[in-house]
Short mmCIF file of C-alpha atoms in Angstrom, two decimals:
data_model
loop_
_atom_site.label_atom_id
_atom_site.label_comp_id
_atom_site.label_asym_id
_atom_site.label_seq_id
_atom_site.Cartn_x
_atom_site.Cartn_y
_atom_site.Cartn_z
CA MET A 13 35.13 -23.28 8.01
CA PRO A 14 37.28 -20.81 6.09
CA GLY A 15 37.66 -21.16 2.47
CA GLY A 16 35.26 -22.77 0.09
CA LEU A 17 32.28 -24.95 -0.11
CA TYR A 18 32.17 -28.41 1.46
CA LEU A 19 29.95 -30.92 -0.41
CA GLY A 20 29.28 -34.05 1.49
CA VAL A 21 27.81 -35.77 -1.51
CA GLY A 22 30.98 -37.65 -2.48
CA ARG A 23 33.26 -34.63 -3.19
CA SER A 24 34.78 -31.75 -1.61
CA VAL A 25 35.85 -28.35 -3.04
CA PRO A 26 39.45 -27.21 -2.26
CA GLY A 27 39.68 -25.01 0.79
CA SER A 28 37.01 -27.03 2.76
CA MET A 29 37.93 -28.85 6.11
CA ALA A 30 36.11 -32.07 6.01
CA ALA A 31 38.62 -33.89 7.90
CA GLY A 32 38.27 -31.54 10.93
CA VAL A 33 38.29 -27.94 12.02
CA GLN A 34 40.93 -25.62 13.79
CA ALA A 35 39.72 -22.97 16.25
CA HIS A 36 40.92 -19.33 15.85
CA SER A 37 40.09 -16.27 17.95
CA GLY A 38 36.97 -15.39 15.81
CA ASP A 39 35.42 -18.79 16.45
CA VAL A 40 32.46 -18.96 18.93
CA ILE A 41 31.66 -22.53 18.49
CA VAL A 42 33.97 -25.34 17.07
CA ALA A 43 32.64 -28.98 16.53
CA SER A 44 35.00 -31.73 15.40
CA ASP A 45 33.93 -35.10 14.17
CA LEU A 46 30.82 -34.73 16.18
CA THR A 47 28.59 -37.90 16.39
CA ARG A 48 25.58 -38.71 18.40
CA SER A 49 24.13 -42.22 18.26
CA TYR A 50 21.26 -43.97 20.01
CA ARG A 51 21.01 -47.50 20.75
CA GLY A 52 19.43 -49.72 17.91
CA ALA A 53 19.32 -46.69 15.45
CA PRO A 54 21.57 -45.25 12.84
CA PRO A 55 23.46 -42.15 14.09
CA ALA A 56 21.36 -39.07 14.38
CA VAL A 57 24.57 -36.92 13.62
CA GLU A 58 27.58 -38.43 12.06
CA ARG A 59 31.20 -36.93 12.00
CA LEU A 60 30.03 -33.23 11.86
CA SER A 61 32.81 -30.65 11.75
CA LEU A 62 32.18 -27.13 11.61
CA THR A 63 32.95 -23.70 13.06
CA ILE A 64 30.53 -20.87 13.80
CA ARG A 65 32.32 -17.40 13.82
CA ARG A 66 31.73 -14.47 16.08
CA GLY A 67 29.02 -12.06 14.90
CA GLU A 68 27.39 -14.28 12.10
CA ILE A 69 24.02 -15.82 11.50
CA PHE A 70 24.44 -19.50 10.98
CA ALA A 71 21.51 -21.53 9.86
CA LEU A 72 21.23 -25.33 10.05
CA LEU A 73 19.08 -26.83 7.35
CA GLY A 74 17.76 -30.26 6.64
CA PRO A 75 14.65 -32.48 6.46
CA ASN A 76 12.83 -33.78 9.45
CA GLY A 77 15.14 -36.27 11.40
CA ALA A 78 18.25 -34.85 9.68
CA GLY A 79 19.81 -34.21 13.16
CA LYS A 80 19.31 -30.31 13.55
CA THR A 81 17.94 -30.40 16.93
CA THR A 82 20.46 -33.10 18.17
CA THR A 83 23.18 -30.93 16.84
CA LEU A 84 21.92 -27.66 18.46
CA ARG A 85 21.72 -29.63 21.68
CA MET A 86 25.27 -30.84 21.54
CA LEU A 87 26.57 -27.34 20.39
CA SER A 88 24.71 -25.89 23.58
CA ALA A 89 26.10 -28.67 25.87
CA LEU A 90 22.48 -29.86 26.74
CA ILE A 91 23.52 -33.43 25.73
CA GLN A 92 26.92 -35.09 25.13
CA PRO A 93 28.08 -36.32 21.78
CA THR A 94 28.92 -40.11 21.59
CA GLY A 95 32.02 -39.14 19.44
CA GLY A 96 33.91 -36.03 18.71
CA HIS A 97 33.71 -32.84 20.84
CA VAL A 98 32.55 -29.30 20.93
CA GLU A 99 34.23 -26.18 22.14
CA VAL A 100 32.20 -23.11 23.06
CA LEU A 101 34.49 -19.94 23.33
CA GLY A 102 37.33 -22.25 23.77
CA LEU A 103 35.72 -24.36 26.55
CA ASP A 104 35.36 -27.99 26.07
CA THR A 105 31.66 -29.13 26.67
CA ARG A 106 32.79 -32.43 27.95
CA ASP A 107 34.47 -30.77 31.05
CA PRO A 108 31.67 -30.61 33.76
CA ARG A 109 33.62 -27.92 35.73
CA ARG A 110 32.91 -25.51 32.74
CA LEU A 111 29.27 -26.24 31.96
CA ASP A 112 27.96 -23.32 33.98
CA GLU A 113 30.25 -20.90 32.18
CA ILE A 114 29.29 -22.31 28.92
CA HIS A 115 25.58 -22.18 29.63
CA ASN A 116 25.92 -18.53 30.68
CA SER A 117 27.52 -17.64 27.48
CA LEU A 118 24.67 -19.12 25.51
CA GLY A 119 21.03 -18.14 25.09
CA ILE A 120 18.91 -21.00 24.16
CA LEU A 121 15.35 -20.93 22.62
CA PRO A 122 14.34 -24.58 22.42
CA GLU A 123 11.70 -26.01 19.99
CA VAL A 124 9.22 -26.11 22.74
CA THR A 125 9.26 -22.87 24.83
CA GLY A 126 9.29 -24.48 28.16
CA LEU A 127 7.66 -21.57 29.83
CA TYR A 128 5.65 -22.11 33.19
CA GLU A 129 2.20 -21.57 31.96
CA SER A 130 0.73 -20.66 35.44
CA LEU A 131 3.28 -17.78 36.07
CA THR A 132 3.19 -14.54 34.74
CA ALA A 133 5.54 -13.49 31.87
CA TYR A 134 7.62 -11.40 34.40
CA ARG A 135 7.59 -14.17 36.97
CA ASN A 136 9.03 -16.49 34.36
CA LEU A 137 11.73 -14.06 33.47
CA GLN A 138 12.50 -13.49 37.03
CA PHE A 139 12.94 -17.32 37.82
CA PHE A 140 15.40 -17.72 34.92
CA GLY A 141 17.06 -14.52 35.66
CA ARG A 142 17.81 -15.72 39.20
CA LEU A 143 19.13 -19.13 37.83
CA HIS A 144 21.76 -16.98 35.96
CA GLY A 145 22.67 -15.05 39.04
CA LEU A 146 21.20 -11.63 37.85
CA SER A 147 20.33 -9.08 40.40
CA GLU A 148 16.60 -8.14 40.65
CA ALA A 149 17.39 -4.68 39.37
CA THR A 150 19.09 -6.19 36.28
CA ILE A 151 16.29 -8.61 35.70
CA TYR A 152 13.78 -5.67 35.88
CA GLU A 153 15.67 -3.45 33.58
CA ARG A 154 16.53 -6.07 30.87
CA SER A 155 12.95 -7.39 31.01
CA ARG A 156 11.57 -4.02 30.58
CA ALA A 157 13.97 -3.26 27.62
CA LEU A 158 13.43 -6.44 25.88
CA LEU A 159 9.62 -6.96 26.39
CA THR A 160 9.25 -3.44 25.19
CA SER A 161 11.21 -4.19 22.09
CA PHE A 162 8.64 -6.96 21.36
CA GLU A 163 5.67 -4.64 22.34
CA ILE A 164 4.52 -6.98 25.21
CA TRP A 165 5.86 -5.15 28.36
CA GLU A 166 2.09 -4.12 29.25
CA ARG A 167 1.27 -7.89 29.30
CA ARG A 168 4.21 -8.68 31.94
CA ASN A 169 1.72 -9.43 34.51
CA ASP A 170 -0.63 -11.67 32.70
CA LYS A 171 -0.03 -15.43 32.93
CA ILE A 172 1.54 -17.39 30.08
CA GLU A 173 -1.47 -19.52 29.65
CA THR A 174 -3.33 -16.41 28.32
CA PHE A 175 -0.66 -15.70 25.58
CA SER A 176 -0.86 -16.58 21.99
CA LYS A 177 1.95 -18.92 20.48
CA GLY A 178 3.66 -15.87 19.00
CA MET A 179 3.62 -13.98 22.38
CA LYS A 180 4.98 -17.12 24.11
CA GLN A 181 7.76 -17.43 21.47
CA LYS A 182 8.55 -13.70 22.19
CA VAL A 183 8.71 -14.19 26.03
CA ALA A 184 10.98 -17.38 25.27
CA VAL A 185 13.31 -15.20 23.23
CA VAL A 186 13.47 -12.55 25.89
CA ARG A 187 14.34 -15.36 28.47
CA ALA A 188 17.17 -16.39 26.13
CA MET A 189 18.43 -12.96 25.94
CA LEU A 190 18.02 -11.90 29.64
CA HIS A 191 21.68 -12.78 30.75
CA ASP A 192 23.09 -10.96 27.62
CA PRO A 193 24.92 -13.94 26.07
CA PRO A 194 27.29 -13.47 23.29
CA CYS A 195 25.70 -16.27 21.32
CA LEU A 196 22.02 -17.26 20.81
CA ILE A 197 20.86 -20.78 19.83
CA LEU A 198 17.41 -20.77 18.26
CA ASP A 199 15.56 -23.84 17.27
CA GLU A 200 12.82 -23.16 14.76
CA PRO A 201 12.26 -19.63 15.96
CA VAL A 202 9.63 -18.60 13.54
CA SER A 203 7.73 -21.84 13.40
CA GLY A 204 4.03 -21.54 13.69
CA LEU A 205 4.10 -17.79 13.88
CA ASP A 206 1.83 -15.45 12.07
CA PRO A 207 3.46 -13.13 9.45
CA GLU A 208 3.63 -10.10 11.77
CA ALA A 209 5.30 -11.95 14.61
CA ALA A 210 7.54 -13.72 12.41
CA LYS A 211 8.77 -10.36 10.95
CA THR A 212 9.18 -8.94 14.41
CA LEU A 213 11.53 -12.00 15.38
CA ARG A 214 13.34 -11.93 12.07
CA ASP A 215 14.10 -8.07 12.56
CA PHE A 216 15.27 -8.85 16.25
CA ILE A 217 17.64 -11.61 15.04
CA LEU A 218 19.12 -9.08 12.40
CA GLU A 219 19.44 -6.31 15.28
CA GLN A 220 21.19 -8.81 17.53
CA ARG A 221 23.77 -9.48 14.69
CA ARG A 222 24.29 -5.79 14.30
CA CYS A 223 25.03 -5.70 18.06
CA GLY A 224 27.69 -8.30 17.51
CA LYS A 225 25.91 -11.28 18.84
CA THR A 226 26.41 -14.74 17.03
CA ILE A 227 23.10 -16.47 16.19
CA VAL A 228 22.84 -20.21 15.42
CA LEU A 229 19.41 -21.25 14.15
CA SER A 230 17.72 -24.21 12.73
CA THR A 231 14.94 -23.60 10.32
CA HIS A 232 12.66 -25.31 7.63
CA ASN A 233 11.96 -21.83 6.19
CA LEU A 234 14.58 -21.70 3.34
CA ASP A 235 13.65 -18.21 2.38
CA ASP A 236 14.29 -16.93 5.86
CA ALA A 237 17.72 -18.82 5.81
CA ASP A 238 18.56 -17.20 2.43
CA ARG A 239 17.66 -13.72 3.60
CA LEU A 240 19.13 -13.82 7.15
CA SER A 241 22.13 -16.20 7.16
CA ASP A 242 25.64 -15.32 6.56
CA ARG A 243 26.33 -19.13 6.18
CA VAL A 244 24.32 -22.25 6.04
CA ALA A 245 24.95 -25.91 6.67
CA ILE A 246 22.81 -28.43 5.12
CA LEU A 247 22.41 -31.66 7.09
CA ARG A 248 21.27 -35.18 6.62
CA SER A 249 22.94 -36.75 9.68
CA ARG A 250 26.10 -35.71 8.15
CA LEU A 251 27.22 -32.42 6.51
CA LEU A 252 26.13 -32.08 2.99
CA ALA A 253 27.27 -28.59 2.35
CA LEU A 254 28.36 -25.53 4.14
CA ASP A 255 29.03 -21.96 2.76
CA THR A 256 27.41 -18.60 2.20
CA PRO A 257 23.85 -19.06 0.33
CA ALA A 258 25.37 -17.11 -2.61
CA ARG A 259 28.40 -19.47 -3.08
CA LEU A 260 26.23 -22.57 -2.62
CA LYS A 261 24.18 -21.24 -5.56
CA GLU A 262 27.20 -20.39 -7.62
CA GLN A 263 29.03 -23.80 -6.96
CA LEU A 264 26.00 -25.96 -7.47
CA PHE A 265 24.63 -24.47 -10.66
CA ASP A 266 25.97 -23.45 -14.06
CA ARG A 267 25.37 -19.92 -14.95
CA VAL A 268 21.68 -19.70 -16.09
CA VAL A 269 20.46 -16.88 -18.26
CA ALA A 270 17.24 -15.99 -19.77
CA ILE A 271 17.02 -14.36 -23.20
CA GLU A 272 13.72 -12.60 -24.07
CA LEU A 273 12.79 -12.86 -27.67
CA ALA A 274 10.49 -10.80 -29.65
CA ARG A 275 8.80 -13.91 -30.86
CA PRO A 276 9.07 -17.52 -29.73
CA GLY A 277 10.58 -20.08 -31.99
CA VAL A 278 11.83 -23.55 -31.35
CA GLY A 279 14.66 -22.89 -33.78
CA ALA A 280 16.30 -20.65 -31.06
CA VAL A 281 16.83 -23.67 -28.93
CA GLU A 282 18.88 -25.31 -31.60
CA VAL A 283 20.75 -21.99 -32.24
CA ALA A 284 21.71 -21.86 -28.46
CA ARG A 285 22.80 -25.60 -28.41
CA ALA A 286 25.02 -25.03 -31.38
CA ALA A 287 26.66 -22.13 -29.64
CA GLY A 288 27.63 -24.39 -26.71
CA ALA A 289 24.72 -24.18 -24.36
CA GLN A 290 24.68 -26.99 -22.00
CA ALA A 291 20.98 -26.97 -21.80
CA ALA A 292 18.39 -24.94 -23.40
CA LYS A 293 14.58 -24.73 -23.28
CA LEU A 294 11.84 -22.27 -24.45
CA GLU A 295 9.37 -20.88 -21.84
CA GLY A 296 7.08 -18.72 -23.93
CA ARG A 297 9.24 -16.01 -25.51
CA ARG A 298 12.04 -16.73 -22.96
CA LEU A 299 15.08 -18.89 -23.90
CA ILE A 300 16.41 -20.44 -20.67
CA LEU A 301 20.02 -21.44 -21.00
CA ASP A 302 22.67 -23.16 -18.96
CA LEU A 303 25.90 -21.47 -19.97
CA PRO A 304 29.20 -22.78 -18.51
CA ASP A 305 30.92 -19.40 -19.54
CA ALA A 306 28.18 -16.89 -20.05
CA GLU A 307 30.33 -13.86 -20.21
CA GLY A 308 32.39 -15.38 -22.90
CA MET A 309 29.54 -17.12 -24.85
CA LEU A 310 26.84 -14.55 -25.00
CA PRO A 311 28.19 -12.19 -27.61
CA ASP A 312 28.50 -15.02 -29.99
CA LEU A 313 25.15 -16.58 -29.10
CA ASN A 314 23.30 -13.17 -29.42
CA GLU A 315 24.98 -12.75 -32.93
CA ARG A 316 23.79 -16.09 -34.03
CA LEU A 317 20.22 -15.47 -32.73
CA ILE A 318 20.15 -12.19 -34.62
CA GLN A 319 21.59 -13.77 -37.87
CA ALA A 320 18.77 -16.50 -37.47
CA GLY A 321 16.22 -13.83 -37.54
CA TYR A 322 15.37 -13.35 -33.83
CA ARG A 323 15.12 -10.15 -32.15
CA ILE A 324 16.43 -9.90 -28.58
CA ILE A 325 14.45 -7.77 -26.08
CA TYR A 326 16.79 -8.33 -23.14
CA VAL A 327 19.23 -10.76 -21.52
CA GLN A 328 19.25 -11.32 -17.71
CA PRO A 329 20.70 -13.90 -15.14
CA VAL A 330 18.16 -16.40 -13.77
CA VAL A 331 18.67 -16.10 -9.94
CA ARG A 332 18.60 -19.63 -8.21
CA THR A 333 17.30 -19.88 -4.84
CA LEU A 334 18.39 -21.67 -1.61
CA GLU A 335 15.47 -24.03 -1.86
CA GLU A 336 16.97 -25.27 -5.39
CA VAL A 337 20.30 -25.86 -3.69
CA TYR A 338 18.67 -27.53 -0.85
CA LEU A 339 16.62 -29.85 -3.00
CA LYS A 340 19.51 -30.68 -5.48
CA LEU A 341 21.79 -31.64 -2.43
CA LEU A 342 19.16 -33.87 -0.98
CA GLU A 343 18.43 -35.51 -4.32
CA SER A 344 22.20 -36.06 -4.88
CA GLU A 345 22.54 -37.59 -1.42
CA ALA A 346 19.57 -39.95 -2.04
CA ARG A 347 20.97 -41.03 -5.49
CA PRO A 348 22.75 -44.34 -5.14
CA SER A 349 26.44 -44.32 -5.79
CA GLU A 350 27.63 -45.54 -9.28
#
């Protein structure tokens, strides 16, 4: 989705493509008006249009039941939409003749790993590698390289049932990578992992992007999405917003600054409001301000504060988080239309 931010909460920013998307050579996945309905229930996903570009990390965010897993399954041609369509590398997922080619271009990590517990790690990889038509030599070499990168090569002959959740997740990621697909689709990849295992997996995801892979992931970890993703899509059955984390923060919030004062004083709030601050509050000695034009307003505001007897220690921007963006969008979506 080239251009600006798309906000599904009753408005769109120019440059968005809410009415549909057009594929270009840099797109790996293109979804147009994607809908999935189940009998007797509201649509799990409704008229979702987006593009996922080559070599980016693209995150799907949303509360439980927002349609993230359903979307990933449609994008990976595991289930068919009831409306709209998906193209993967230019191939229509509705064409049964192209499904093998589509599935071979994707590496899929489902929410449940789906490994065979009674088989060893290597036997699991051997089984899935054969399904992709890999030779025994290729399966061995790629298994060794990938399991070594996760520091579990020495456990290759141990049964999966003896592995921790983190180790099973690593084997499942190796399985998704074994056939060297250009695109990885990961459903909650770090869910339930201890901090060390989660870091290993995050580092692996970043390394795959550096190697030119496209990564699509769903996650409830907003900090991970903020740090890892090139772009994020926030869903609640339909698309609420899509852009880079930085632009989402910029578009959804006024410029917020903090002015540290040598001494607190409620009068500083009144000075700020008189200078045009849209909102002002005092937190200890910090004056927190919403300034629609911080660069233009701060010199006058600082002068007014000094004239009012306040000494300024420093001025700094207040950095918004992706969590604040996420919560604001969900709050706006839940609010009744006026």
